[in-house]
Coordinates of C-alpha atoms in Angstrom, one line a residue:
M227 CA 178.2 98.9 -8.5
T228 CA 182.0 100.2 -9.0
L229 CA 184.3 99.4 -6.1
D230 CA 184.5 103.6 -5.7
K231 CA 180.7 103.8 -5.9
T232 CA 180.5 101.6 -3.1
K233 CA 182.9 103.3 -1.0
Q234 CA 181.0 106.5 -1.4
L235 CA 177.9 104.8 -0.3
I236 CA 179.6 103.4 2.4
V237 CA 180.9 106.7 3.7
N238 CA 177.5 108.7 3.2
Y239 CA 175.9 106.3 5.1
R240 CA 178.1 104.8 7.8
L241 CA 176.1 106.0 10.6
P242 CA 173.0 104.4 9.8
L243 CA 175.0 100.9 9.0
L244 CA 176.7 101.0 12.2
L245 CA 173.8 102.1 14.2
L246 CA 172.3 98.7 12.2
A247 CA 175.4 96.9 13.0
A248 CA 174.8 97.5 16.6
L249 CA 171.4 96.7 16.7
V250 CA 172.2 93.1 15.5
P251 CA 172.7 91.5 18.7
A252 CA 169.4 93.0 20.0
F253 CA 167.9 91.3 17.2
F254 CA 169.6 87.7 18.3
A255 CA 168.4 88.4 21.8
V256 CA 164.7 89.1 21.2
V257 CA 164.4 86.0 19.4
D258 CA 166.6 84.2 21.8
Y259 CA 164.4 85.3 24.9
A260 CA 161.1 84.4 22.9
Y261 CA 162.7 80.6 23.1
S262 CA 164.4 80.4 26.3
L263 CA 161.3 82.3 28.3
N264 CA 157.5 82.5 28.2
N265 CA 155.0 84.4 29.5
G266 CA 153.7 81.9 32.0
S267 CA 156.6 83.1 34.1
M268 CA 155.2 86.8 34.7
G269 CA 152.2 88.0 36.5
T270 CA 151.2 90.9 33.2
S271 CA 150.7 87.7 30.9
A272 CA 146.8 88.6 32.1
Y273 CA 147.1 91.3 29.5
Y274 CA 147.0 89.0 27.0
F275 CA 144.4 87.4 28.0
V276 CA 141.5 90.3 29.4
G277 CA 139.7 92.3 27.1
Y278 CA 136.7 95.1 27.3
E279 CA 133.6 91.9 27.4
T280 CA 134.9 92.0 31.1
G281 CA 134.0 95.7 31.0
F282 CA 135.9 98.9 30.7
G283 CA 138.8 99.8 32.0
G284 CA 142.6 100.0 31.5
R285 CA 145.1 97.7 30.0
K286 CA 142.6 95.4 28.2
L287 CA 142.8 96.9 24.6
L288 CA 145.6 93.8 24.1
G289 CA 143.5 91.3 25.3
T290 CA 140.8 92.4 23.2
L291 CA 143.1 92.3 20.0
Y292 CA 144.3 89.0 21.2
G293 CA 141.2 87.7 21.8
L294 CA 140.5 87.8 17.6
V295 CA 143.3 86.0 16.5
L296 CA 144.6 83.5 18.8
P297 CA 142.8 80.4 19.1
E298 CA 140.7 78.7 22.2
Q299 CA 143.4 77.1 23.4
V300 CA 146.6 79.5 24.2
R301 CA 149.7 78.1 24.3
W302 CA 153.2 80.2 24.0
T303 CA 154.0 79.0 21.0
H304 CA 150.3 80.9 19.7
L305 CA 152.1 84.0 21.3
R306 CA 155.7 83.3 20.5
P307 CA 155.1 84.7 16.9
Y308 CA 153.5 88.2 18.0
I309 CA 155.7 88.7 20.7
M310 CA 158.6 88.8 18.4
G311 CA 157.3 90.7 16.2
I312 CA 156.5 93.4 18.5
N313 CA 160.0 93.7 19.5
I314 CA 161.5 93.3 16.2
A315 CA 159.4 96.6 14.9
M316 CA 160.1 98.3 17.8
L317 CA 164.2 98.1 16.6
L318 CA 163.0 98.4 13.6
L319 CA 161.1 101.3 13.8
F320 CA 164.2 103.2 16.3
A321 CA 166.5 102.7 13.6
G322 CA 164.0 104.0 11.2
F323 CA 163.7 106.8 13.2
A324 CA 167.4 107.8 13.7
C325 CA 167.9 107.0 10.2
Q326 CA 165.3 109.3 9.1
A327 CA 166.7 112.4 11.7
L328 CA 170.3 111.5 10.2
H329 CA 169.0 112.2 6.7
R330 CA 167.3 115.4 7.2
M331 CA 170.3 116.9 9.4
A332 CA 172.2 116.1 6.8
D333 CA 175.3 115.8 8.9
D334 CA 176.0 112.7 11.2
R335 CA 177.8 114.3 13.5
L336 CA 175.2 116.1 15.1
A337 CA 173.7 112.5 16.1
I338 CA 177.1 111.0 17.5
P339 CA 177.1 112.0 20.9
L340 CA 173.1 111.5 21.6
L341 CA 173.4 108.1 20.6
A342 CA 176.5 106.9 22.0
V343 CA 175.8 107.7 25.5
Y344 CA 172.2 107.0 25.2
L345 CA 172.8 103.1 23.2
A346 CA 175.3 103.0 26.5
S347 CA 173.0 103.7 29.3
P348 CA 171.1 101.1 31.3
F349 CA 168.2 101.9 30.4
S350 CA 167.9 102.2 26.4
I351 CA 166.2 100.5 24.0
L352 CA 169.4 98.0 24.0
G353 CA 169.4 97.4 27.9
W354 CA 165.3 97.4 27.8
V355 CA 165.6 94.2 25.0
G356 CA 168.6 92.6 27.3
S357 CA 166.9 93.1 30.6
T358 CA 163.9 90.5 29.5
M359 CA 161.7 93.7 30.0
S360 CA 160.5 94.1 26.6
I361 CA 159.6 90.6 26.4
Y362 CA 156.9 91.1 29.5
F363 CA 155.9 94.5 29.4
T364 CA 153.4 97.1 27.5
E365 CA 155.9 99.8 27.1
T366 CA 157.4 97.3 23.9
Y367 CA 154.1 98.3 22.1
T368 CA 153.6 101.7 23.5
L369 CA 157.1 103.1 22.3
T370 CA 156.4 101.2 18.9
L371 CA 153.5 103.9 18.4
T372 CA 156.0 106.0 19.8
L373 CA 158.8 105.7 17.1
A374 CA 156.0 105.4 14.4
W375 CA 154.6 108.5 15.8
L376 CA 158.3 110.3 16.0
M377 CA 158.7 109.4 11.8
L378 CA 155.1 110.9 11.1
Y379 CA 156.3 114.0 13.0
V380 CA 159.4 114.9 11.6
A381 CA 158.2 113.5 7.8
C382 CA 154.6 115.1 7.6
P383 CA 154.0 117.3 10.3
R384 CA 151.2 120.2 8.6
R385 CA 149.0 118.1 6.7
W386 CA 145.4 117.0 8.4
W387 CA 145.7 113.8 8.6
Y388 CA 149.0 114.1 11.1
Y389 CA 146.8 115.8 13.8
V390 CA 144.1 112.5 13.1
L391 CA 146.9 109.8 13.3
T392 CA 148.3 111.1 15.9
A393 CA 145.3 111.3 17.8
I394 CA 144.7 107.6 17.1
I395 CA 147.8 106.6 18.1
A396 CA 148.2 108.7 21.7
V397 CA 144.6 106.7 22.3
T398 CA 145.8 103.8 21.4
A399 CA 148.6 103.8 23.4
C400 CA 147.0 104.9 26.4
L401 CA 144.1 102.0 25.8
I402 CA 146.9 100.0 25.9
H403 CA 148.4 100.8 29.4
H404 CA 147.6 104.2 30.5
T405 CA 150.7 104.9 32.2
F406 CA 151.9 105.8 28.7
C407 CA 150.4 109.3 29.9
C408 CA 153.5 110.3 31.8
T409 CA 156.0 107.5 30.0
F410 CA 156.0 108.2 26.3
F411 CA 153.2 111.0 25.8
P412 CA 155.4 113.5 27.6
L413 CA 157.6 113.4 24.4
M414 CA 154.5 113.9 22.6
A415 CA 153.4 116.7 24.5
A416 CA 156.6 117.7 24.4
L417 CA 156.6 118.7 20.9
M418 CA 153.5 119.5 20.3
L419 CA 154.4 122.9 22.5
Y420 CA 157.3 123.3 20.7
D421 CA 155.6 123.6 17.5
S422 CA 153.1 125.7 19.1
L423 CA 155.0 128.2 20.0
P424 CA 157.7 129.4 16.6
E425 CA 159.3 132.5 17.3
G426 CA 158.0 133.1 20.8
R427 CA 154.0 133.3 19.6
I428 CA 151.5 131.0 20.1
D429 CA 150.4 129.3 16.2
W430 CA 146.8 128.8 16.9
R431 CA 146.8 126.4 13.9
R432 CA 148.9 123.9 15.3
A433 CA 147.9 124.6 19.0
V434 CA 144.2 124.0 18.7
P435 CA 144.7 120.3 17.4
Y436 CA 147.6 119.6 19.9
G437 CA 145.1 121.2 22.7
L438 CA 142.4 118.7 21.4
I439 CA 144.3 115.5 21.5
C440 CA 145.8 116.1 24.9
A441 CA 141.9 116.9 26.2
T442 CA 141.3 113.9 24.6
L443 CA 143.8 111.9 26.5
G444 CA 143.2 113.8 29.3
A445 CA 139.4 112.8 29.5
L446 CA 140.1 109.2 28.8
L447 CA 142.7 108.9 31.2
A448 CA 140.4 110.1 33.8
I449 CA 137.5 108.0 32.7
I450 CA 139.9 105.0 32.9
W451 CA 140.6 106.6 36.4
F452 CA 137.5 106.9 37.3
C453 CA 135.1 104.5 35.9
S454 CA 136.8 101.3 35.1
H455 CA 134.8 98.2 36.3
M456 CA 134.4 94.4 36.1
N457 CA 131.5 92.9 35.3
I458 CA 133.1 89.5 36.1
N459 CA 134.4 87.9 39.6
Y460 CA 138.2 87.2 40.0
D461 CA 137.2 83.9 40.2
E462 CA 135.2 83.0 36.9
L463 CA 137.3 85.4 34.6
H464 CA 140.6 83.0 36.4
N465 CA 139.3 79.9 36.0
S466 CA 137.7 80.7 32.6
I467 CA 142.0 81.7 31.5
V468 CA 143.6 78.7 33.0
A469 CA 140.9 76.4 31.0
R470 CA 142.0 77.9 28.0
T471 CA 145.5 78.6 28.1
S472 CA 148.9 76.4 29.6
E473 CA 150.8 77.4 31.9
D474 CA 153.7 78.7 29.4
A475 CA 151.1 81.0 28.5
Y476 CA 149.3 82.3 31.2
C477 CA 150.7 82.8 34.8
R478 CA 148.6 80.7 37.4
G479 CA 150.1 83.2 39.7
S480 CA 149.1 86.0 37.5
M481 CA 148.5 89.6 39.1
I482 CA 144.7 89.6 37.3
K483 CA 143.3 91.0 40.7
D484 CA 145.5 93.4 41.7
Y485 CA 145.5 95.0 37.6
F486 CA 142.1 94.5 37.2
Y487 CA 140.0 94.3 40.4
L488 CA 141.9 96.1 43.0
S489 CA 143.3 98.9 41.3
T490 CA 139.9 99.5 40.0
G491 CA 138.0 100.3 43.1
D492 CA 137.1 98.7 46.7
G493 CA 139.4 101.4 47.8
Y494 CA 142.6 101.1 46.4
N495 CA 144.4 103.0 44.5
R496 CA 142.9 103.2 41.1
A497 CA 146.0 104.0 39.3
G498 CA 148.1 101.3 40.6
F499 CA 148.2 99.5 44.4
T500 CA 151.9 100.8 45.1
E501 CA 153.3 98.9 48.2
W502 CA 156.7 100.3 50.1
E503 CA 158.0 96.6 50.3
T504 CA 161.2 97.8 52.8
G505 CA 160.1 101.0 54.4
V506 CA 159.0 104.7 53.5
M507 CA 162.6 104.9 52.2
R508 CA 163.2 102.6 49.8
L509 CA 161.9 104.1 46.5
P510 CA 163.0 107.8 47.2
M511 CA 166.3 106.6 47.7
E512 CA 166.5 104.3 45.2
F513 CA 165.0 107.0 42.6
V514 CA 168.0 109.8 44.5
L515 CA 171.0 107.1 43.8
T516 CA 170.2 106.2 40.7
L517 CA 169.3 109.8 39.3
A518 CA 172.7 110.4 41.1
M519 CA 174.8 107.5 38.7
L520 CA 172.6 108.0 35.6
L521 CA 173.5 112.1 36.4
P522 CA 176.7 112.1 33.2
A523 CA 173.8 110.6 30.7
L524 CA 171.1 112.5 31.7
A525 CA 173.9 115.9 31.4
V526 CA 174.3 115.0 28.2
L527 CA 170.6 113.8 27.0
A528 CA 169.3 117.4 27.9
W529 CA 172.5 119.8 27.4
P530 CA 171.0 120.6 23.8
W531 CA 168.1 122.2 24.8
V532 CA 169.7 124.4 27.5
A533 CA 172.6 125.1 25.0
A534 CA 169.6 125.9 22.2
G535 CA 168.1 128.1 24.2
R536 CA 171.0 130.2 25.2
K537 CA 171.4 130.5 21.9
A538 CA 167.8 131.7 21.3
G539 CA 168.4 134.7 23.0
S540 CA 164.6 135.9 24.0
G541 CA 163.3 132.6 22.5
R542 CA 165.2 130.2 25.4
W543 CA 161.8 129.3 27.1
R544 CA 160.8 127.6 24.5
Y545 CA 163.4 125.3 24.2
W546 CA 164.0 125.0 28.3
G547 CA 159.9 124.4 28.2
V548 CA 160.3 121.9 26.2
L549 CA 162.4 120.4 28.3
A550 CA 160.9 120.9 31.5
A551 CA 157.1 119.4 30.4
D552 CA 158.8 116.6 29.3
V553 CA 160.8 115.5 32.7
A554 CA 157.7 117.2 34.9
M555 CA 155.2 114.6 32.9
T556 CA 157.1 111.7 33.1
L557 CA 158.2 112.3 37.3
P558 CA 154.4 111.6 38.2
M559 CA 155.2 108.0 37.9
F560 CA 158.1 107.3 39.9
V561 CA 155.4 108.6 42.8
M562 CA 152.4 106.2 41.5
A563 CA 154.2 102.7 40.9
T564 CA 157.4 100.6 41.7
D565 CA 158.4 99.7 38.5
Y566 CA 161.7 102.1 38.4
G567 CA 163.1 100.1 35.1
R568 CA 160.5 100.9 33.0
W569 CA 160.2 104.8 34.1
W570 CA 163.7 105.4 33.9
T571 CA 163.2 103.6 29.8
A572 CA 160.9 105.8 29.0
L573 CA 162.2 108.8 30.5
C574 CA 165.8 107.8 28.6
F575 CA 164.1 107.5 25.8
T576 CA 162.1 110.6 25.4
L577 CA 165.3 112.9 26.2
F578 CA 166.9 111.2 23.8
A579 CA 164.8 111.6 21.1
L580 CA 163.6 115.3 21.4
P581 CA 166.8 117.0 20.2
L582 CA 167.1 114.7 17.0
A583 CA 163.1 115.2 16.4
V584 CA 163.9 119.2 16.7
A585 CA 167.2 119.4 14.6
S586 CA 165.3 117.0 12.1
R587 CA 162.6 119.4 11.6
G588 CA 165.3 122.2 10.7
D589 CA 165.7 124.1 13.9
K590 CA 168.9 126.4 13.8
A591 CA 169.8 126.5 17.6
M592 CA 169.6 123.4 18.0
R593 CA 171.8 122.0 15.1
E594 CA 174.5 124.3 16.2
A595 CA 174.3 123.0 19.8
L596 CA 174.4 119.6 18.6
M597 CA 177.4 120.4 16.9
D598 CA 178.8 122.0 19.8
M599 CA 178.6 119.0 21.4
Y600 CA 180.0 116.9 19.2
D601 CA 182.9 119.7 18.8
Y602 CA 183.3 119.4 22.5
F603 CA 183.6 115.5 22.9
R604 CA 186.1 115.9 20.2
R605 CA 188.4 118.1 22.0
H606 CA 187.7 115.8 24.9
L607 CA 187.9 112.1 23.5
L608 CA 189.0 110.7 27.1
L609 CA 186.1 112.4 29.0
A610 CA 183.7 111.2 26.0
A611 CA 185.0 107.6 26.7
V612 CA 185.0 107.8 30.6
I613 CA 181.3 108.8 30.3
V614 CA 180.8 105.6 27.8
V615 CA 182.6 103.1 29.1
Y616 CA 181.3 104.2 33.0
L617 CA 177.3 103.3 31.5
L618 CA 177.9 100.8 30.2
Q619 CA 179.0 98.9 33.8
L620 CA 175.6 100.3 35.2
H621 CA 172.7 97.4 34.1
P622 CA 169.3 96.8 35.7
H623 CA 168.5 94.5 38.1
P624 CA 169.9 90.7 37.0
T625 CA 166.4 89.1 38.5
F626 CA 163.7 92.2 38.4
P627 CA 164.8 94.5 36.3
Y628 CA 161.9 96.7 36.4
F629 CA 162.4 97.4 39.3
G630 CA 165.3 99.6 39.0
M631 CA 169.2 99.6 38.4
Q632 CA 170.9 96.9 40.0
Q633 CA 173.6 99.3 42.1
A634 CA 171.6 102.0 43.2
M635 CA 169.0 99.0 44.9
R636 CA 172.7 97.3 46.2
L637 CA 174.1 100.7 47.6
R638 CA 170.4 101.4 48.8
E639 CA 170.7 98.1 51.3
L640 CA 174.4 98.6 52.1
M641 CA 173.3 102.2 53.4
G642 CA 170.7 100.2 55.2
F643 CA 167.4 101.8 54.2

């Protein structure tokens, strides 16, 4: 290959190459954390050892799958390759989706503002890995499945098997953890809504299979919510897991009772057992403060939908409805459970991925909106730099990243709530 051809390739693929370069530290972080941390330090370790043999319910698919491949005596060294593998798959699929969208848009300038703001935000996929949450929480699995679906959505949305695979992915993610219905499924549902309303009318050929998928997932969530049960008592299950695991594989202080017993009956909330640890104003205040601090990022991520709606004229409700659907389906998680770091990560990702997916499918109004945003920030480079630098200073709590943003938590404490 000549030097000129090499330079041309670099020019043509400059943004994908830069994106991959930006992800290199995240790949190293995955390996580092997999060797410096272990499952025994988190109560979520129970997910890998409780399967459907204990009765039907949520959070049990991983336990069943890992039960098929792990040896009888499980150590962290047995789990480590799988944890690293799913994290690396997540990062590769993220890069794959972004590069696929860039290739189909045929103009990488359209994605620059979204990529820069999203990756700089504290709840980006980089923040998810860097905070160590990706090692412990099931959103790594459900996000990986969502990224695989996004690539499917962009590449082949009108094949019959696309709908079958969409249903399989959604059901699998829900069985891994039913919080998927309010974390990453809102992205899928919003894009289903977008597909079902072309040119201000209902396309029944798409609306019917999409509706069946949504109804199936809703029914599954209801079954998990109301019909979960355990056919083994807590002490017997806990002792059996302790007998076949080392302390670095299974946390002896695991929240197995809370996850699989208290949250599925006995008068407790079936979706989760929210505790308001420091008074009823703690979580609302942290939500409001985090929302205020994230407004620059959220405004940039929402801008394409508002602008595309204005350009679409009478069809504006299609665009504004998609944005509203994604946000409205995610917000219940902030009421149902306390792990705000996880929920903000999901919301920021869905807001980032939605316009890329739509633009890569050839939506003219969305492409024009993204180009307008690029032109605006090109004319206001100082403002763009200020937003990115500002976001880079925000980060999840260093000790309890799943609780949310450190700055919001500290400010709430200073305010006396």
